[in-house]
Coordinates of C-alpha atoms in Angstrom, one line a residue:
M1 CA -1.7 -3.8 -7.9
T2 CA -2.9 -1.7 -5.0
V3 CA -0.1 0.0 -3.1
E4 CA 0.1 -1.0 0.6
I5 CA 0.4 1.5 3.4
G6 CA 2.0 0.3 6.6
L7 CA 3.1 1.5 10.0
G8 CA 6.5 0.8 11.5
L9 CA 6.7 0.7 15.3
Q10 CA 9.6 0.9 17.7
S11 CA 9.4 -1.8 20.3
D12 CA 9.7 0.4 23.3
K13 CA 6.1 0.3 24.6
P14 CA 4.4 -1.4 27.6
A15 CA 2.3 -4.5 27.2
G16 CA -1.1 -3.6 25.9
A17 CA -0.1 -0.6 23.9
Y18 CA 0.7 -2.6 20.8
A19 CA -2.7 -4.2 20.8
R20 CA -4.4 -0.8 21.1
L21 CA -2.3 0.7 18.2
A22 CA -2.8 -2.4 16.1
R23 CA -6.6 -2.4 16.5
A24 CA -6.7 1.3 15.6
A25 CA -4.4 0.8 12.6
E26 CA -6.5 -2.0 11.2
A27 CA -9.7 -0.1 11.7
H28 CA -8.3 2.8 9.8
G29 CA -7.4 0.6 6.9
F30 CA -3.6 0.1 7.2
D31 CA -2.3 -3.0 5.4
V32 CA 0.9 -3.9 7.2
L33 CA 2.3 -3.5 10.7
T34 CA 6.1 -3.7 11.1
V35 CA 8.1 -3.8 14.3
F36 CA 11.7 -2.7 14.1
G37 CA 14.5 -4.9 15.3
D38 CA 16.8 -2.2 16.7
L39 CA 19.6 -3.0 19.2
M40 CA 18.6 -3.0 22.8
Y41 CA 14.9 -2.5 22.2
Q42 CA 12.4 -5.2 23.0
P43 CA 12.6 -8.3 20.7
P44 CA 10.1 -7.7 17.9
I45 CA 8.3 -11.1 18.6
F46 CA 6.7 -9.7 21.8
P47 CA 4.8 -6.8 20.2
L48 CA 4.1 -8.8 17.0
L49 CA 2.4 -11.7 18.9
E50 CA 0.4 -9.1 20.8
M51 CA -0.7 -7.4 17.6
A52 CA -1.5 -10.7 15.9
Q53 CA -4.0 -11.5 18.6
A54 CA -5.6 -8.0 18.3
T55 CA -6.0 -8.0 14.5
E56 CA -7.6 -10.1 11.7
R57 CA -6.4 -8.7 8.4
V58 CA -3.1 -6.8 8.5
R59 CA 0.2 -8.4 7.5
L60 CA 2.8 -8.6 10.3
G61 CA 6.6 -8.8 10.5
A62 CA 9.9 -7.6 11.9
A63 CA 12.0 -5.3 9.8
C64 CA 14.4 -6.5 10.4
L65 CA 15.9 -9.5 12.2
N66 CA 19.6 -10.3 11.6
P67 CA 21.4 -13.6 11.4
Y68 CA 24.3 -12.5 13.6
S69 CA 22.4 -12.1 16.9
M70 CA 19.9 -14.8 16.1
A71 CA 20.6 -18.2 14.6
P72 CA 18.6 -19.2 11.5
Y73 CA 16.7 -22.0 13.3
E74 CA 15.6 -19.4 15.9
I75 CA 14.5 -17.1 13.2
A76 CA 12.5 -19.9 11.6
G77 CA 10.9 -20.6 14.9
Q78 CA 9.9 -17.0 15.6
L79 CA 8.5 -16.6 12.0
A80 CA 6.6 -19.9 12.4
A81 CA 5.2 -18.7 15.7
L82 CA 4.0 -15.4 14.3
D83 CA 2.5 -17.1 11.3
L84 CA 0.6 -19.5 13.5
A85 CA -0.6 -16.7 15.8
S86 CA -1.7 -14.6 12.9
H87 CA -3.2 -17.4 10.9
G88 CA -0.9 -16.9 7.9
R89 CA -0.2 -13.2 8.0
A90 CA 3.5 -13.1 8.8
Y91 CA 6.4 -12.0 6.7
L92 CA 10.1 -12.4 7.4
G93 CA 12.4 -9.3 7.4
L94 CA 16.1 -9.9 7.3
A95 CA 19.1 -7.4 7.2
R96 CA 22.7 -7.4 8.3
G97 CA 21.8 -5.3 11.4
T98 CA 23.2 -2.1 12.7
W99 CA 25.4 -1.1 15.8
L100 CA 26.1 -4.8 16.7
G101 CA 29.6 -3.9 17.6
A102 CA 28.2 -2.4 20.8
V103 CA 27.5 -6.0 21.9
G104 CA 30.7 -7.5 20.5
L105 CA 29.2 -9.0 17.4
P106 CA 31.3 -8.7 14.2
Q107 CA 29.4 -8.9 10.9
P108 CA 31.6 -10.7 8.4
R109 CA 30.4 -11.7 4.9
P110 CA 27.0 -10.1 5.2
L111 CA 25.6 -11.1 1.8
T112 CA 26.6 -14.7 2.2
T113 CA 25.4 -14.8 5.8
I114 CA 22.0 -13.4 4.8
E115 CA 21.6 -15.7 1.8
E116 CA 22.5 -18.8 3.7
A117 CA 20.3 -17.8 6.6
V118 CA 17.4 -17.6 4.2
Q119 CA 18.3 -21.1 2.8
V120 CA 18.2 -22.6 6.3
V121 CA 15.0 -20.8 7.5
Y122 CA 13.0 -21.9 4.4
R123 CA 14.4 -25.4 4.4
L124 CA 13.2 -25.8 7.9
L125 CA 9.8 -24.4 7.3
R126 CA 9.4 -26.6 4.2
G127 CA 10.4 -29.7 6.0
D128 CA 13.4 -30.3 3.8
R129 CA 15.5 -32.9 5.6
S130 CA 18.2 -33.2 2.9
G131 CA 20.7 -31.1 4.8
F132 CA 22.7 -27.9 3.8
T133 CA 26.3 -27.1 3.9
G134 CA 27.3 -23.4 3.4
R135 CA 30.2 -21.2 4.2
V136 CA 28.5 -19.8 7.3
F137 CA 25.6 -22.0 8.2
S138 CA 24.8 -25.7 7.9
L139 CA 22.1 -28.2 8.6
E140 CA 22.8 -31.9 9.1
A141 CA 20.7 -34.2 7.0
G142 CA 17.6 -35.2 8.8
T143 CA 17.4 -32.0 10.9
A144 CA 13.8 -30.8 11.0
L145 CA 11.4 -28.7 13.1
R146 CA 9.5 -30.7 15.7
Y147 CA 6.2 -28.8 15.3
D148 CA 3.7 -28.0 12.6
V149 CA 4.0 -24.7 10.7
Q150 CA 1.2 -22.6 9.2
R151 CA 2.9 -22.0 5.8
P152 CA 6.2 -23.3 4.3
D153 CA 6.9 -20.0 2.5
P154 CA 5.9 -16.7 4.2
P155 CA 7.1 -13.7 2.2
L156 CA 10.7 -12.6 2.5
L157 CA 11.8 -8.9 2.8
L158 CA 15.4 -7.9 2.7
G159 CA 16.5 -4.6 4.2
A160 CA 19.2 -3.0 1.9
W161 CA 20.3 0.2 0.3
G162 CA 23.4 -0.7 -1.6
P163 CA 23.9 -2.4 -5.1
Q164 CA 25.0 -5.8 -3.7
G165 CA 22.2 -6.1 -1.2
A166 CA 19.6 -5.0 -3.7
A167 CA 20.9 -7.4 -6.2
L168 CA 20.5 -10.2 -3.6
A169 CA 16.9 -9.1 -3.0
G170 CA 16.4 -9.1 -6.8
R171 CA 17.4 -12.8 -6.8
I172 CA 15.6 -14.2 -3.7
A173 CA 13.2 -11.7 -2.0
D174 CA 9.6 -10.7 -2.3
E175 CA 10.3 -7.2 -1.1
I176 CA 13.2 -4.8 -0.4
K177 CA 13.0 -2.2 2.3
V178 CA 14.9 1.0 2.1
G179 CA 14.8 2.2 5.7
G180 CA 15.1 5.8 6.7
S181 CA 14.1 7.2 3.3
A182 CA 11.1 9.2 2.1
N183 CA 12.9 10.1 -1.1
P184 CA 11.1 9.3 -4.4
D185 CA 14.4 9.7 -6.3
M186 CA 15.7 6.6 -4.6
V187 CA 12.9 4.4 -6.2
P188 CA 14.4 4.2 -9.8
V189 CA 17.9 3.8 -8.2
I190 CA 16.7 0.7 -6.2
R191 CA 14.8 -0.6 -9.2
E192 CA 18.0 -0.7 -11.3
R193 CA 20.0 -2.2 -8.5
L194 CA 17.4 -5.0 -8.2
R195 CA 17.6 -5.6 -11.9
A196 CA 21.0 -7.2 -11.8
G197 CA 19.9 -9.9 -9.4
A198 CA 16.5 -10.4 -10.8
E199 CA 17.7 -11.0 -14.4
K200 CA 20.3 -13.5 -13.1
A201 CA 17.5 -15.4 -11.4
G202 CA 15.2 -15.2 -14.4
R203 CA 12.8 -12.9 -12.6
E204 CA 11.1 -9.7 -13.5
V205 CA 12.2 -6.6 -11.5
S206 CA 8.5 -6.1 -10.8
D207 CA 8.5 -9.4 -8.9
V208 CA 10.2 -7.5 -6.0
G209 CA 8.2 -4.9 -4.2
I210 CA 10.0 -1.7 -3.2
V211 CA 9.2 -0.5 0.3
L212 CA 10.3 3.0 1.6
G213 CA 9.9 3.9 5.2
A214 CA 11.0 6.6 7.5
V215 CA 10.4 8.6 10.6
T216 CA 6.9 10.1 10.5
V217 CA 5.5 13.0 12.5
V218 CA 2.1 14.3 11.5
D219 CA 0.0 16.9 13.3
T220 CA -2.4 19.7 12.6
D221 CA 0.4 21.9 13.9
G222 CA 2.7 21.2 11.0
E223 CA 5.6 23.3 12.4
A224 CA 5.6 21.3 15.6
A225 CA 5.5 18.1 13.7
R226 CA 8.4 19.1 11.5
A227 CA 10.5 20.3 14.5
K228 CA 10.0 16.9 16.2
A229 CA 10.9 15.1 12.9
R230 CA 14.1 17.2 12.6
T231 CA 15.2 16.0 16.0
E232 CA 14.5 12.4 15.1
V233 CA 16.3 12.6 11.8
A234 CA 19.4 14.2 13.3
M235 CA 20.1 11.0 15.2
Y236 CA 20.5 9.0 12.0
L237 CA 21.3 11.5 9.3
A238 CA 25.0 10.5 9.2
V239 CA 24.0 6.8 8.5
V240 CA 21.5 7.3 5.8
A241 CA 22.8 10.5 4.0
E242 CA 25.9 8.7 2.7
L243 CA 23.7 5.8 1.4
D244 CA 21.6 8.0 -0.8
P245 CA 23.4 8.9 -4.1
T246 CA 20.7 11.4 -5.1
V247 CA 21.2 13.8 -2.2
V248 CA 23.8 16.5 -2.1
L249 CA 24.1 18.0 1.4
P250 CA 25.4 21.4 2.4
D251 CA 29.1 21.3 3.3
D252 CA 29.9 20.1 6.8
L253 CA 26.2 19.5 7.6
V254 CA 26.6 15.9 8.6
K255 CA 29.6 16.7 10.8
R256 CA 27.9 19.7 12.5
V257 CA 24.7 17.7 13.1
G258 CA 26.8 14.7 14.4
D259 CA 28.8 16.8 16.7
L260 CA 25.6 18.2 18.3
V261 CA 24.0 14.7 18.6
D262 CA 27.2 13.4 20.2
A263 CA 27.0 16.3 22.7
G264 CA 23.4 15.3 23.5
E265 CA 21.9 18.4 21.8
D266 CA 19.5 16.6 19.5
E267 CA 17.1 19.5 19.1
A268 CA 19.9 21.9 18.2
A269 CA 21.2 19.4 15.7
G270 CA 17.7 19.0 14.1
R271 CA 17.4 22.8 13.7
L272 CA 20.4 22.6 11.3
I273 CA 18.5 20.3 8.8
P274 CA 17.1 22.3 5.9
D275 CA 13.5 21.6 4.7
D276 CA 14.5 19.9 1.5
V277 CA 16.9 17.5 3.3
L278 CA 14.2 16.8 6.0
D279 CA 11.8 15.8 3.3
R280 CA 14.2 13.2 1.8
F281 CA 14.6 11.4 5.1
A282 CA 11.2 11.8 7.0
F283 CA 7.5 12.3 6.5
S284 CA 6.5 15.3 8.5
G285 CA 4.1 18.2 8.8
T286 CA 0.3 18.5 8.4
P287 CA -1.7 15.6 7.1
E288 CA -1.8 17.2 3.6
Q289 CA 2.0 17.6 3.6
V290 CA 2.6 14.0 4.7
A291 CA 0.0 12.7 2.1
A292 CA 1.8 14.6 -0.6
Q293 CA 5.1 13.0 0.3
A294 CA 3.6 9.6 0.4
Q295 CA 1.8 10.2 -2.9
A296 CA 5.2 11.1 -4.5
L297 CA 6.5 7.7 -3.5
I298 CA 3.4 5.9 -4.8
D299 CA 3.7 7.8 -8.1
A300 CA 7.4 6.7 -8.3
G301 CA 6.3 3.1 -8.2
V302 CA 6.8 1.8 -4.6
R303 CA 4.7 -1.2 -3.6
R304 CA 4.5 -0.1 0.1
V305 CA 4.9 3.2 2.0
E306 CA 5.8 2.7 5.7
F307 CA 5.1 5.5 8.2
G308 CA 7.6 5.0 11.0
T309 CA 7.8 5.9 14.6
P310 CA 6.9 8.2 16.3
H311 CA 4.0 8.8 13.9
G312 CA 2.9 12.0 15.7
L313 CA 3.5 14.2 18.7
T314 CA 2.1 11.1 20.5
D315 CA 1.7 7.6 19.2
E316 CA -2.1 7.5 19.4
R317 CA -2.6 10.9 17.9
G318 CA -0.2 10.1 15.1
V319 CA -1.8 6.8 14.2
D320 CA -5.3 8.4 14.3
L321 CA -4.3 11.3 12.0
L322 CA -2.5 9.1 9.6
G323 CA -5.5 6.9 9.4
S324 CA -8.3 9.5 9.4
A325 CA -6.6 12.4 7.6
V326 CA -3.7 11.0 5.5
L327 CA -5.0 7.7 4.1
P328 CA -8.1 9.2 2.5
L329 CA -5.9 11.6 0.5
L330 CA -3.8 8.9 -1.1
R331 CA -4.5 7.6 -4.7
R332 CA -3.2 4.1 -4.9

């Protein structure tokens, strides 16, 4: 199976920018375009629909929507809309979501909530009118979408790092995304975490594609690219570092970086991050350096590498270099 290469975009751009980036990405040969579902950015459906109209081949999806800020019937509707607009190229990305406390949304029973949301979404897409009664969500018998859908079963991606989330993906998902990681040592860890759920469902571990994606900054000026990546990583190091059991960080690094980020000194925080730590949580440097990092993930067995925002010192420059100078170096 050929490994897919994707781009992950933040939804912070003006109308028209997404179409331009999508056309360029498809022309370069990228396989998947993802839009993040981060708090207080534009809802992913807006850029995704714009990109669907500008492309013909790439798969498209949000990674990830969450079932706390959006009801499952709304998730089903947005997925159906994207699948219609793209003529069957949509996938559904679901995760528990991050930072929702800022808008007053608690996140109880995340595994049950995600699994039941999946049940509701796909029952609606399949036209199943039998009803569903769960601990969190329900559908009355006879409840159905009042419009036609392109496909009843677009692929499902779950965003997860931990053993329980990965086991759930092993049971029900087509893909699992480990967001914020460029670390090949995480691939066998995730594979084993998938195994518990896959075996329970009578599936092969290989049925679930492993996706790793992270901040990406590529430029012919490798030092400038890595400096920008350090600043980006500093803002989420505390979140992802504790999720990766393969990384041992220098004493007090997370606290020192976090204190500087809290003080608004992101660049100073980034300068504290050593090279080896940076390479676990971002793709950065020259095209050759970024390609080597991606190749290490491919060799470790991922099904997709996702190069995330900001891509380069500017969006357009980053996408162009990734497409013209990084993709040709990859063996997949």
